[in-house]
PDB file of C-alpha atoms in Angstrom:
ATOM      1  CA  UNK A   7     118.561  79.355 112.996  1.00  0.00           C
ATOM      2  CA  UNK A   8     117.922  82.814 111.530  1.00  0.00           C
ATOM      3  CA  UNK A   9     114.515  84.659 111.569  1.00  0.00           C
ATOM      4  CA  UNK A  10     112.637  85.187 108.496  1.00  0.00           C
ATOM      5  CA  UNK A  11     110.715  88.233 108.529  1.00  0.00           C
ATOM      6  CA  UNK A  12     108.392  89.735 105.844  1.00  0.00           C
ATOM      7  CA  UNK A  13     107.226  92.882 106.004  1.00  0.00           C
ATOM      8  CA  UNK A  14     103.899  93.396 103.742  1.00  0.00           C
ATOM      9  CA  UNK A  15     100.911  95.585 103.333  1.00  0.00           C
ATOM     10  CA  UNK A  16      99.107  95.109  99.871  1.00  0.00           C
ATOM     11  CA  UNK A  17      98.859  98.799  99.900  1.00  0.00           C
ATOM     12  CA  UNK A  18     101.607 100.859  98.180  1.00  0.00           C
ATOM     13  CA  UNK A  19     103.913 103.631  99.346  1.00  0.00           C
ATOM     14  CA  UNK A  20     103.520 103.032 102.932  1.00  0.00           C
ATOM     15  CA  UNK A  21     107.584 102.236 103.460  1.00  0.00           C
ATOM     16  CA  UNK A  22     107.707  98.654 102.647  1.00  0.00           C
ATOM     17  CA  UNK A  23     110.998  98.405 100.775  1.00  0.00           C
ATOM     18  CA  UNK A  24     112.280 101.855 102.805  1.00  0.00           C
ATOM     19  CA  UNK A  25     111.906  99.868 105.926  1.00  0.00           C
ATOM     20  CA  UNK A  26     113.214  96.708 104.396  1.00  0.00           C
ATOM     21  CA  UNK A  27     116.864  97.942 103.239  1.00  0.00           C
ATOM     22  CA  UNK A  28     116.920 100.482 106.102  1.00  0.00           C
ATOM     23  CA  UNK A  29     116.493  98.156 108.978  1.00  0.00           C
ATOM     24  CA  UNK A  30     118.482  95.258 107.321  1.00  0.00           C
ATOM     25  CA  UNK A  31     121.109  97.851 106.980  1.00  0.00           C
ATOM     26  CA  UNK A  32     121.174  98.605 110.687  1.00  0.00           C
ATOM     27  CA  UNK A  33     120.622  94.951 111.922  1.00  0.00           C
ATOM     28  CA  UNK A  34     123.974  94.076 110.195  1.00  0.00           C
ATOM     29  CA  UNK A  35     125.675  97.418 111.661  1.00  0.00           C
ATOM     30  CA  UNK A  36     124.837  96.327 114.981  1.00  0.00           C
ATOM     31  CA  UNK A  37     126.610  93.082 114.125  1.00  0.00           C
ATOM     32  CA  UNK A  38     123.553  90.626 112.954  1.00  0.00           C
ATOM     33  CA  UNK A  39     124.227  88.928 109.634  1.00  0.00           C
ATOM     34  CA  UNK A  40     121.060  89.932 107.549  1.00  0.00           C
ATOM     35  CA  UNK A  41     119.756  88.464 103.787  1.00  0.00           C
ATOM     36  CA  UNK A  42     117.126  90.774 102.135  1.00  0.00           C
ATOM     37  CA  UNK A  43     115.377  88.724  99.661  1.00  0.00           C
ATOM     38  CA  UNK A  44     113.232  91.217  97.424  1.00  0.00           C
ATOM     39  CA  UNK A  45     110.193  89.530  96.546  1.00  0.00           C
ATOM     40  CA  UNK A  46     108.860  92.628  94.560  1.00  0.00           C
ATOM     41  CA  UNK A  47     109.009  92.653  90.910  1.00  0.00           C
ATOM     42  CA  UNK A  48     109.883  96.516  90.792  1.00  0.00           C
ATOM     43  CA  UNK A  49     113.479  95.403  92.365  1.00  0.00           C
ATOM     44  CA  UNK A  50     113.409  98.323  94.695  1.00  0.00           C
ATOM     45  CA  UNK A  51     115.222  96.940  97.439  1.00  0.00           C
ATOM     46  CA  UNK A  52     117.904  95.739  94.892  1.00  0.00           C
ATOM     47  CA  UNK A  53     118.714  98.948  93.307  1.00  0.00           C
ATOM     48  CA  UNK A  54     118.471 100.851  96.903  1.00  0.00           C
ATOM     49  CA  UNK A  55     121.267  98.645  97.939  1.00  0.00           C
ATOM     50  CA  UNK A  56     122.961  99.506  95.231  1.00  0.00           C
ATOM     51  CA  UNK A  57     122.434  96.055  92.830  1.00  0.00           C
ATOM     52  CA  UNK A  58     122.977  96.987  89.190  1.00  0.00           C
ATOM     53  CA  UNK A  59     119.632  94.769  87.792  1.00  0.00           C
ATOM     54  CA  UNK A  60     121.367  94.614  84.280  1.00  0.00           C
ATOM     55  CA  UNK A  61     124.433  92.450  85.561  1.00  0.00           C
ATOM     56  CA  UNK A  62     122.834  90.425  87.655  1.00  0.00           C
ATOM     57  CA  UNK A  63     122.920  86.870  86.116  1.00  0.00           C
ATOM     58  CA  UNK A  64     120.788  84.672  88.678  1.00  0.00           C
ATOM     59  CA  UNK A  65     118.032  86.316  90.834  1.00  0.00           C
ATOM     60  CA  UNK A  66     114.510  85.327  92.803  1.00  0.00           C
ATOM     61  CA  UNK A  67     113.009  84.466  89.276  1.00  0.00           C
ATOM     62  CA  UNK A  68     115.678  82.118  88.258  1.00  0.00           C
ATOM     63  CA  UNK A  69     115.158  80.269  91.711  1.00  0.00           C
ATOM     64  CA  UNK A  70     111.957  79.963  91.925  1.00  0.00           C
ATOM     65  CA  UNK A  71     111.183  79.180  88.099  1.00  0.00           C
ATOM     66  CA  UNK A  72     114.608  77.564  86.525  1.00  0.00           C
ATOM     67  CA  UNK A  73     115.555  75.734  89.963  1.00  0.00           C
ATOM     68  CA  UNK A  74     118.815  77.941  90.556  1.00  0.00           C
ATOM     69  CA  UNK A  75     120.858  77.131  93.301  1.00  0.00           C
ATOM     70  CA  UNK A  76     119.521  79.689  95.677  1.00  0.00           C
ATOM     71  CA  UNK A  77     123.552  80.770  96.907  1.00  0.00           C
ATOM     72  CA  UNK A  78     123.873  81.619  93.055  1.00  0.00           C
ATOM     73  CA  UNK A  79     121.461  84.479  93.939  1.00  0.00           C
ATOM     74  CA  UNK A  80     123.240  85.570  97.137  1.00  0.00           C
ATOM     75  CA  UNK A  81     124.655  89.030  96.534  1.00  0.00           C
ATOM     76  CA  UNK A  82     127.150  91.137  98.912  1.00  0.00           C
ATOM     77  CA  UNK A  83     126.513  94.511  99.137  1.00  0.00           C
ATOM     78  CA  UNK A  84     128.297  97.649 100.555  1.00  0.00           C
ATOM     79  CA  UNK A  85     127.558  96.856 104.333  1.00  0.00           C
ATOM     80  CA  UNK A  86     129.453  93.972 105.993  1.00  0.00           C
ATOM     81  CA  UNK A  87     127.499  91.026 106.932  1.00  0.00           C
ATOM     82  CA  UNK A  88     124.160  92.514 104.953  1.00  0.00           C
ATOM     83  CA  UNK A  89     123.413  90.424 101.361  1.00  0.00           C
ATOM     84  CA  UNK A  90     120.437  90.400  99.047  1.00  0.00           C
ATOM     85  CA  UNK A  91     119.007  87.926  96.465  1.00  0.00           C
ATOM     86  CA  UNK A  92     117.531  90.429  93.951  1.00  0.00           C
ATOM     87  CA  UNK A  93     114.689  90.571  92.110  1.00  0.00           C
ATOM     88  CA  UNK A  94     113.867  91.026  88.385  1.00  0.00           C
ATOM     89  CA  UNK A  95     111.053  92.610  86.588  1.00  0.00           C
ATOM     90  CA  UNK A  96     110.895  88.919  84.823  1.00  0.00           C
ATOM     91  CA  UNK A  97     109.307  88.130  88.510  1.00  0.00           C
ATOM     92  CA  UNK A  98     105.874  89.501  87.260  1.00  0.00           C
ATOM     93  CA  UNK A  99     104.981  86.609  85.040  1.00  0.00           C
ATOM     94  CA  UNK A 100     106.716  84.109  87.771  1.00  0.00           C
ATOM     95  CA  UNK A 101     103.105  83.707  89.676  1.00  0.00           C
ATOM     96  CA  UNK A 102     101.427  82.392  86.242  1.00  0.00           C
ATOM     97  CA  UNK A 103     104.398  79.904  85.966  1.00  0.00           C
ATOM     98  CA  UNK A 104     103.863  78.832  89.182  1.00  0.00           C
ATOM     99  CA  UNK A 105     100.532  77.365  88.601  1.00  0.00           C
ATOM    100  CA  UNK A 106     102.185  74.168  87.118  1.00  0.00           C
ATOM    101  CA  UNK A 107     104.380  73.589  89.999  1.00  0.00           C
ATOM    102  CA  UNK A 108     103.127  71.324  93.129  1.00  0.00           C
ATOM    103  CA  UNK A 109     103.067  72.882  96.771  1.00  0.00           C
ATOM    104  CA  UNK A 110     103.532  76.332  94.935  1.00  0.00           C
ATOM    105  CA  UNK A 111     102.783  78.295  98.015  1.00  0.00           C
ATOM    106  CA  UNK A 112     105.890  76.508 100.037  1.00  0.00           C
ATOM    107  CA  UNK A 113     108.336  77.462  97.022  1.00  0.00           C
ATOM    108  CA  UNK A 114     110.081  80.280  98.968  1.00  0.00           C
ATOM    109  CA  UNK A 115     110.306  78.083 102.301  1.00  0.00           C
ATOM    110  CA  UNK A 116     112.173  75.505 100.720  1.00  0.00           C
ATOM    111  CA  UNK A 117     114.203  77.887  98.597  1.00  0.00           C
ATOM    112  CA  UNK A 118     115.475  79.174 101.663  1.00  0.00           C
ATOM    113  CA  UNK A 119     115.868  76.374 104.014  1.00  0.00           C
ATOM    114  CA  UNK A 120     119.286  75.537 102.747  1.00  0.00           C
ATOM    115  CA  UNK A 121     120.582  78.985 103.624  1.00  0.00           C
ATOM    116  CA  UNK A 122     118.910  79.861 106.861  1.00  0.00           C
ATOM    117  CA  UNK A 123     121.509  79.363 109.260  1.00  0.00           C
ATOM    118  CA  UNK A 124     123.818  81.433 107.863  1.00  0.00           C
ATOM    119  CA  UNK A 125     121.741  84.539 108.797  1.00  0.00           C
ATOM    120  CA  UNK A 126     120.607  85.707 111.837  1.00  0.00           C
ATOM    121  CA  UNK A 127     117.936  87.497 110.145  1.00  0.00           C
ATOM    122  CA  UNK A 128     116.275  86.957 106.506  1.00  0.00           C
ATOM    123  CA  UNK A 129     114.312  90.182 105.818  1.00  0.00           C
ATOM    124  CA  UNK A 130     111.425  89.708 102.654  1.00  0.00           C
ATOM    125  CA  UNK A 131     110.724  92.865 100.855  1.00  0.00           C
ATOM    126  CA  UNK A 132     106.716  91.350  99.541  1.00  0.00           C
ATOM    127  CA  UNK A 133     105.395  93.550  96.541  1.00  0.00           C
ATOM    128  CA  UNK A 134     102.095  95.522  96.918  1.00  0.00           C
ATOM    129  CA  UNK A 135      99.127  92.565  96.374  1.00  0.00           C
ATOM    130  CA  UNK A 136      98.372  89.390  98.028  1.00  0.00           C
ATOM    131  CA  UNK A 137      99.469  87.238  94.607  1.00  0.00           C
ATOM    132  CA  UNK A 138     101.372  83.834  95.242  1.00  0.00           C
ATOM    133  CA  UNK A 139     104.883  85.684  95.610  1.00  0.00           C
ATOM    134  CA  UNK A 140     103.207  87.226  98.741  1.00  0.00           C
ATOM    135  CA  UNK A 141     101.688  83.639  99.813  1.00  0.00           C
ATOM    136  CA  UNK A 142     104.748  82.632  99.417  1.00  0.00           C
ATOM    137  CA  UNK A 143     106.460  85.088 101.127  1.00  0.00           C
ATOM    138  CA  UNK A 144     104.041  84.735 104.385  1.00  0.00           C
ATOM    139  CA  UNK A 145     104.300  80.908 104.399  1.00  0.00           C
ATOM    140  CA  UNK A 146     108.204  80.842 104.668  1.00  0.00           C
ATOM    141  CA  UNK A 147     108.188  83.607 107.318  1.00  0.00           C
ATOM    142  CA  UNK A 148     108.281  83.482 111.350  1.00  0.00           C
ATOM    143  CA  UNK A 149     106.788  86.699 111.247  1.00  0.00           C
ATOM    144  CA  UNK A 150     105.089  89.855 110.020  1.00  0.00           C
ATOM    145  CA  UNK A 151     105.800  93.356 110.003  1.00  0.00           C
ATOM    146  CA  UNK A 152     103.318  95.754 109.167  1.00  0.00           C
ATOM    147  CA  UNK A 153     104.033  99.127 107.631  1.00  0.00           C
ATOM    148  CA  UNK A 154     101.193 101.412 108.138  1.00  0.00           C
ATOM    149  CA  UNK A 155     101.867 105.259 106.625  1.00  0.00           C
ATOM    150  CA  UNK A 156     100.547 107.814 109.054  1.00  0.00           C
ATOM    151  CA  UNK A 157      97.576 109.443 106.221  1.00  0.00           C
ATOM    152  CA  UNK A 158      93.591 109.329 106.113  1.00  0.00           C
ATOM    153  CA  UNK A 159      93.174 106.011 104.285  1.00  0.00           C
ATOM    154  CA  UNK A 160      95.925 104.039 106.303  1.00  0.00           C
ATOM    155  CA  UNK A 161      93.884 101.596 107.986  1.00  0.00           C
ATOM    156  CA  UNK A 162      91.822 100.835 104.582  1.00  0.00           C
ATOM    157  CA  UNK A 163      92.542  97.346 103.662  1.00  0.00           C
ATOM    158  CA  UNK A 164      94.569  96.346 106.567  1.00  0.00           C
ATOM    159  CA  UNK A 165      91.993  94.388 107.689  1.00  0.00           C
ATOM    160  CA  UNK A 166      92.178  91.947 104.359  1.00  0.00           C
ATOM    161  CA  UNK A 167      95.692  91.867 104.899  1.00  0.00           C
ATOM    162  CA  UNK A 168      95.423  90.485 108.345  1.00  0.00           C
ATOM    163  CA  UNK A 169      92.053  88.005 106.897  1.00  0.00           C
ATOM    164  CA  UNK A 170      95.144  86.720 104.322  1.00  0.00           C
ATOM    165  CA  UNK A 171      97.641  86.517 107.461  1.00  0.00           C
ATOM    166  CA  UNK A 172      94.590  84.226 109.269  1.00  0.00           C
ATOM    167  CA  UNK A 173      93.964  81.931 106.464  1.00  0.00           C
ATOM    168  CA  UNK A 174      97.809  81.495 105.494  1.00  0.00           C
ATOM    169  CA  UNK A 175      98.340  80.586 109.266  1.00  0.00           C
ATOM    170  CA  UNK A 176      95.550  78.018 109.479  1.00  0.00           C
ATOM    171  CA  UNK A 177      96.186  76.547 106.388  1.00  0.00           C
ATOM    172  CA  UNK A 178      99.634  76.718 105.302  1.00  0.00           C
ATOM    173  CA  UNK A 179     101.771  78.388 108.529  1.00  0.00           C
ATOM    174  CA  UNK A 180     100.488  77.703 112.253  1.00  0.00           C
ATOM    175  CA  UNK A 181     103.551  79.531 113.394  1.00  0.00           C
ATOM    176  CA  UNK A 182     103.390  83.160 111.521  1.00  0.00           C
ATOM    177  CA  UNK A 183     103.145  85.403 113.951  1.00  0.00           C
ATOM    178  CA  UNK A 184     102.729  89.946 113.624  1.00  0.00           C
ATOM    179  CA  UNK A 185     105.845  90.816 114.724  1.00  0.00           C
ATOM    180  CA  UNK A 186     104.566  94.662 115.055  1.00  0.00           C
ATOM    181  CA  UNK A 187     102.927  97.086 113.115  1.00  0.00           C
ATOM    182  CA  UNK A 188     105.010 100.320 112.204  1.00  0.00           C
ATOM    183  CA  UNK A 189     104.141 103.675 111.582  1.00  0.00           C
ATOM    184  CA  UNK A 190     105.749 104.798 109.007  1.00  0.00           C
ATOM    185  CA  UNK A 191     105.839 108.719 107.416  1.00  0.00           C
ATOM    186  CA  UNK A 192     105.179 110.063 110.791  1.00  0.00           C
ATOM    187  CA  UNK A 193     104.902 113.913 111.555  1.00  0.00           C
ATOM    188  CA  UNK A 194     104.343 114.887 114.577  1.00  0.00           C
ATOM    189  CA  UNK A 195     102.886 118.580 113.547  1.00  0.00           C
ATOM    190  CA  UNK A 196     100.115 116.804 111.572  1.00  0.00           C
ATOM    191  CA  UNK A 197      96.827 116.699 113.827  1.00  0.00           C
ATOM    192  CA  UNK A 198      96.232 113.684 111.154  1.00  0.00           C
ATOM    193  CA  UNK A 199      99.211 111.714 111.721  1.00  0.00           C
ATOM    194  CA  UNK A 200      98.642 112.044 115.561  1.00  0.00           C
ATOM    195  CA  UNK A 201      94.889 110.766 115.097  1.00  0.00           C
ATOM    196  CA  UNK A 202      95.520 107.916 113.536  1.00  0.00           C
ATOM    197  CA  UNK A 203      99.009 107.051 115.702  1.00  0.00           C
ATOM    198  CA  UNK A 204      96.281 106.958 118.298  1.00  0.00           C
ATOM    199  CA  UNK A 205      93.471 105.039 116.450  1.00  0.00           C
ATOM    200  CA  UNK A 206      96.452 102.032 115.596  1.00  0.00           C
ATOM    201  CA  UNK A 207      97.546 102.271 119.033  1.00  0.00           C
ATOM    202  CA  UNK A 208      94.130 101.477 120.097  1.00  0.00           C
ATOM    203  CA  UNK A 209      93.235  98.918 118.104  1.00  0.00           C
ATOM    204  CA  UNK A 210      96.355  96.601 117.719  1.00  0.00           C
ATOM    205  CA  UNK A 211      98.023  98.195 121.384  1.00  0.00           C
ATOM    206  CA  UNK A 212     100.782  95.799 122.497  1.00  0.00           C
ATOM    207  CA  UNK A 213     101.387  94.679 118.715  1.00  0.00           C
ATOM    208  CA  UNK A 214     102.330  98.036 117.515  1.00  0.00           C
ATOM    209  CA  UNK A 215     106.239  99.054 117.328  1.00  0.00           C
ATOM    210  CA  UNK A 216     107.552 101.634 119.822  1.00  0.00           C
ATOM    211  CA  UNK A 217     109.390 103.130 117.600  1.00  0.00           C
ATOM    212  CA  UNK A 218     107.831 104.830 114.414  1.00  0.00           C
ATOM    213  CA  UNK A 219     109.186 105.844 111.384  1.00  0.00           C
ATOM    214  CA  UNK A 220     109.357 109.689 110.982  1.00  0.00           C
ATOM    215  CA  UNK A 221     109.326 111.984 107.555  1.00  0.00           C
ATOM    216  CA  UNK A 222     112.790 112.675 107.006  1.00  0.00           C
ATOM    217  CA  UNK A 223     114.473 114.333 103.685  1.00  0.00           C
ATOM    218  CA  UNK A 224     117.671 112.281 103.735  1.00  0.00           C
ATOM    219  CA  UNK A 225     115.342 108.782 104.127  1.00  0.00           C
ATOM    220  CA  UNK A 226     113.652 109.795 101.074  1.00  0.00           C
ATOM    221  CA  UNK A 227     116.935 110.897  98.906  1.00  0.00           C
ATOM    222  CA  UNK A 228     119.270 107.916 100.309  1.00  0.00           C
ATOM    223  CA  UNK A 229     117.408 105.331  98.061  1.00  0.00           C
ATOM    224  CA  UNK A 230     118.868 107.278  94.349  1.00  0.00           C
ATOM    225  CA  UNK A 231     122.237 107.377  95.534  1.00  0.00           C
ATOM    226  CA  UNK A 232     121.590 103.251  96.296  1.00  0.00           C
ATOM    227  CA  UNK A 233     122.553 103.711  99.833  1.00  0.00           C
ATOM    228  CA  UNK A 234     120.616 102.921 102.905  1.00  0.00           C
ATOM    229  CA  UNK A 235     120.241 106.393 105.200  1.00  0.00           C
ATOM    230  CA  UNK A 236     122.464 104.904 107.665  1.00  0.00           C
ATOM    231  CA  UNK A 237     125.730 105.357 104.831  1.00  0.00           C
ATOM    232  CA  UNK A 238     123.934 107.849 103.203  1.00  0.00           C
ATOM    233  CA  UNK A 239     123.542 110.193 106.463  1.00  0.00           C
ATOM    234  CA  UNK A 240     124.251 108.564 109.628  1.00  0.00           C
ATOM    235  CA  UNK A 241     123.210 111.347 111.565  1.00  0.00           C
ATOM    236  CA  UNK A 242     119.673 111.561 109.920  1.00  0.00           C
ATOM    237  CA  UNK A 243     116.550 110.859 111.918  1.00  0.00           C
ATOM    238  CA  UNK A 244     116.241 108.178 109.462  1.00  0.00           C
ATOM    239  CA  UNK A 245     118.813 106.740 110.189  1.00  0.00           C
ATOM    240  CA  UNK A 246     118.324 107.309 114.186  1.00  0.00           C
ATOM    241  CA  UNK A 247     114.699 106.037 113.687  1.00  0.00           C
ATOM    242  CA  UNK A 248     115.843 102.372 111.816  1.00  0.00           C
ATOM    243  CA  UNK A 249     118.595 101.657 114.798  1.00  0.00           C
ATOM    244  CA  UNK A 250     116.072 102.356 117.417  1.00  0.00           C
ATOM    245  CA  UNK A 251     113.739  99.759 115.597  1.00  0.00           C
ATOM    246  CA  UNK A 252     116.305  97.101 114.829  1.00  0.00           C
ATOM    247  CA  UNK A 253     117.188  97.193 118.492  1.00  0.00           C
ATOM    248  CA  UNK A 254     113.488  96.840 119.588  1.00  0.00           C
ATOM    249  CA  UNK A 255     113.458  93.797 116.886  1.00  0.00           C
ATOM    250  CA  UNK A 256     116.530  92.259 118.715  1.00  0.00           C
ATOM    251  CA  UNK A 257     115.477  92.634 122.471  1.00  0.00           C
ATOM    252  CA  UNK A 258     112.247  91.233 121.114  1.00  0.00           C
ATOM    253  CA  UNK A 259     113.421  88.054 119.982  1.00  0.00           C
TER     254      UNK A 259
END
């Protein structure tokens, strides 16, 4: 049975989608079959995998709302063994929609339950807030990853984020679990970034990835070509950074 992982932070820009299409890209080159299902209404992870949004006929909002066969929304992409059900601006309006519909916060969990053994991992790409898409999101995952970006206010709301995490696993999923929290945006020359690799360290210790994410030029430029780093620049520390961590990811589980 594959893995469901989301990775979510309400907070923006800390490497949310990077991380996403980066480390389902190197999952699947080290031979896992991955699914990225972009649960972000900005359809980042789509277009970074290299999804043209204007031809896509069925995505996430057509599944959840219209009742779409979920393997209508299954697309390949360049990497072997690595597909993605996009997303669609369209997915905005989907949480108002979902008002009317009964167990709304299990939506996701039973989209997906027809499809989850054909993956050995399903990675969700959650969009910055803690609406119902991110409920949603939580309740069908095993697990949790954490971006955290290496900069002054990076521990600022983390703590609502993990009050969310609480409350979703009391009430709607006993068995979510943190898989790890990753620092992403690290440089090492930065006193800062050192600081508050330490403070994380200290407070969340064992739950915080060995491997962290470091600033890297080709990470950053891979996304516009709609390429993860790893066929963009397989050499990059990008690219070095996202195999370490899908290896960790692996040996953990």
């Amino acid at each position: 049975m594959g893995k469901i992982i989301a990775l979510a932070n309400q907070k923006g820009g800390v490497g949310k989608t990077t991380t996403t299409i980066n480390l389902a890209a190197s999952l699947a080159t080290l031979e896992k079959t991955v699914l990225v299902v972009d649960a972000d209404p900005q359809a980042n992870a789509s277009s970074g995998l290299g999804v043209d949004i204007k031809q896509i006929d069925c995505s996430l909002y057509e599944c959840i709302i219209d009742h779409a066969d979920v393997r209508d929304a299954v697309y390949t992409t360049d990497i072997e063994g690595l597909d993605i059900i996009p997303s669609h601006i369209d997915l905005v309006g989907a949480e108002i929609e979902m008002l009317q519909i009964e167990n709304r916060e299990k939506v996701l969990k039973n989209m997906l339950q027809p499809i989850r053994d054909d993956y050995d991992y399903i990675l969700i790409d959650c969009s910055p807030s803690l609406g119902l898409i991110t409920v949603n999101s939580l309740t069908a995952a095993d697990s949790v990853i954490i971006p955290v970006q290496c900069e002054y206010f990076a521990l600022e709301g983390i703590s609502k984020l993990l009050n969310t995490i609480k409350i979703i696993k009391n009430k709607l999923n006993p068995a979510l679990e943190i898989e790890g929290f990753l620092l992403t945006m690290y440089d090492s020359r930065l006193r800062l970034a050192n600081q508050i690799y330490d403070e994380v360290k200290r407070h969340f210790q064992e739950l915080v990835f060995k491997t962290v994410i470091q600033r890297n030029v080709k990470l950053s430029e891979s996304p516009s070509h709609g390429l993860p780093v790893i066929l963009y620049d397989a050499d990059s520390t990008g690219s070095k950074n996202h195999l370490a961590l899908a290896k960790e990811i692996i040996n953990k589980c």
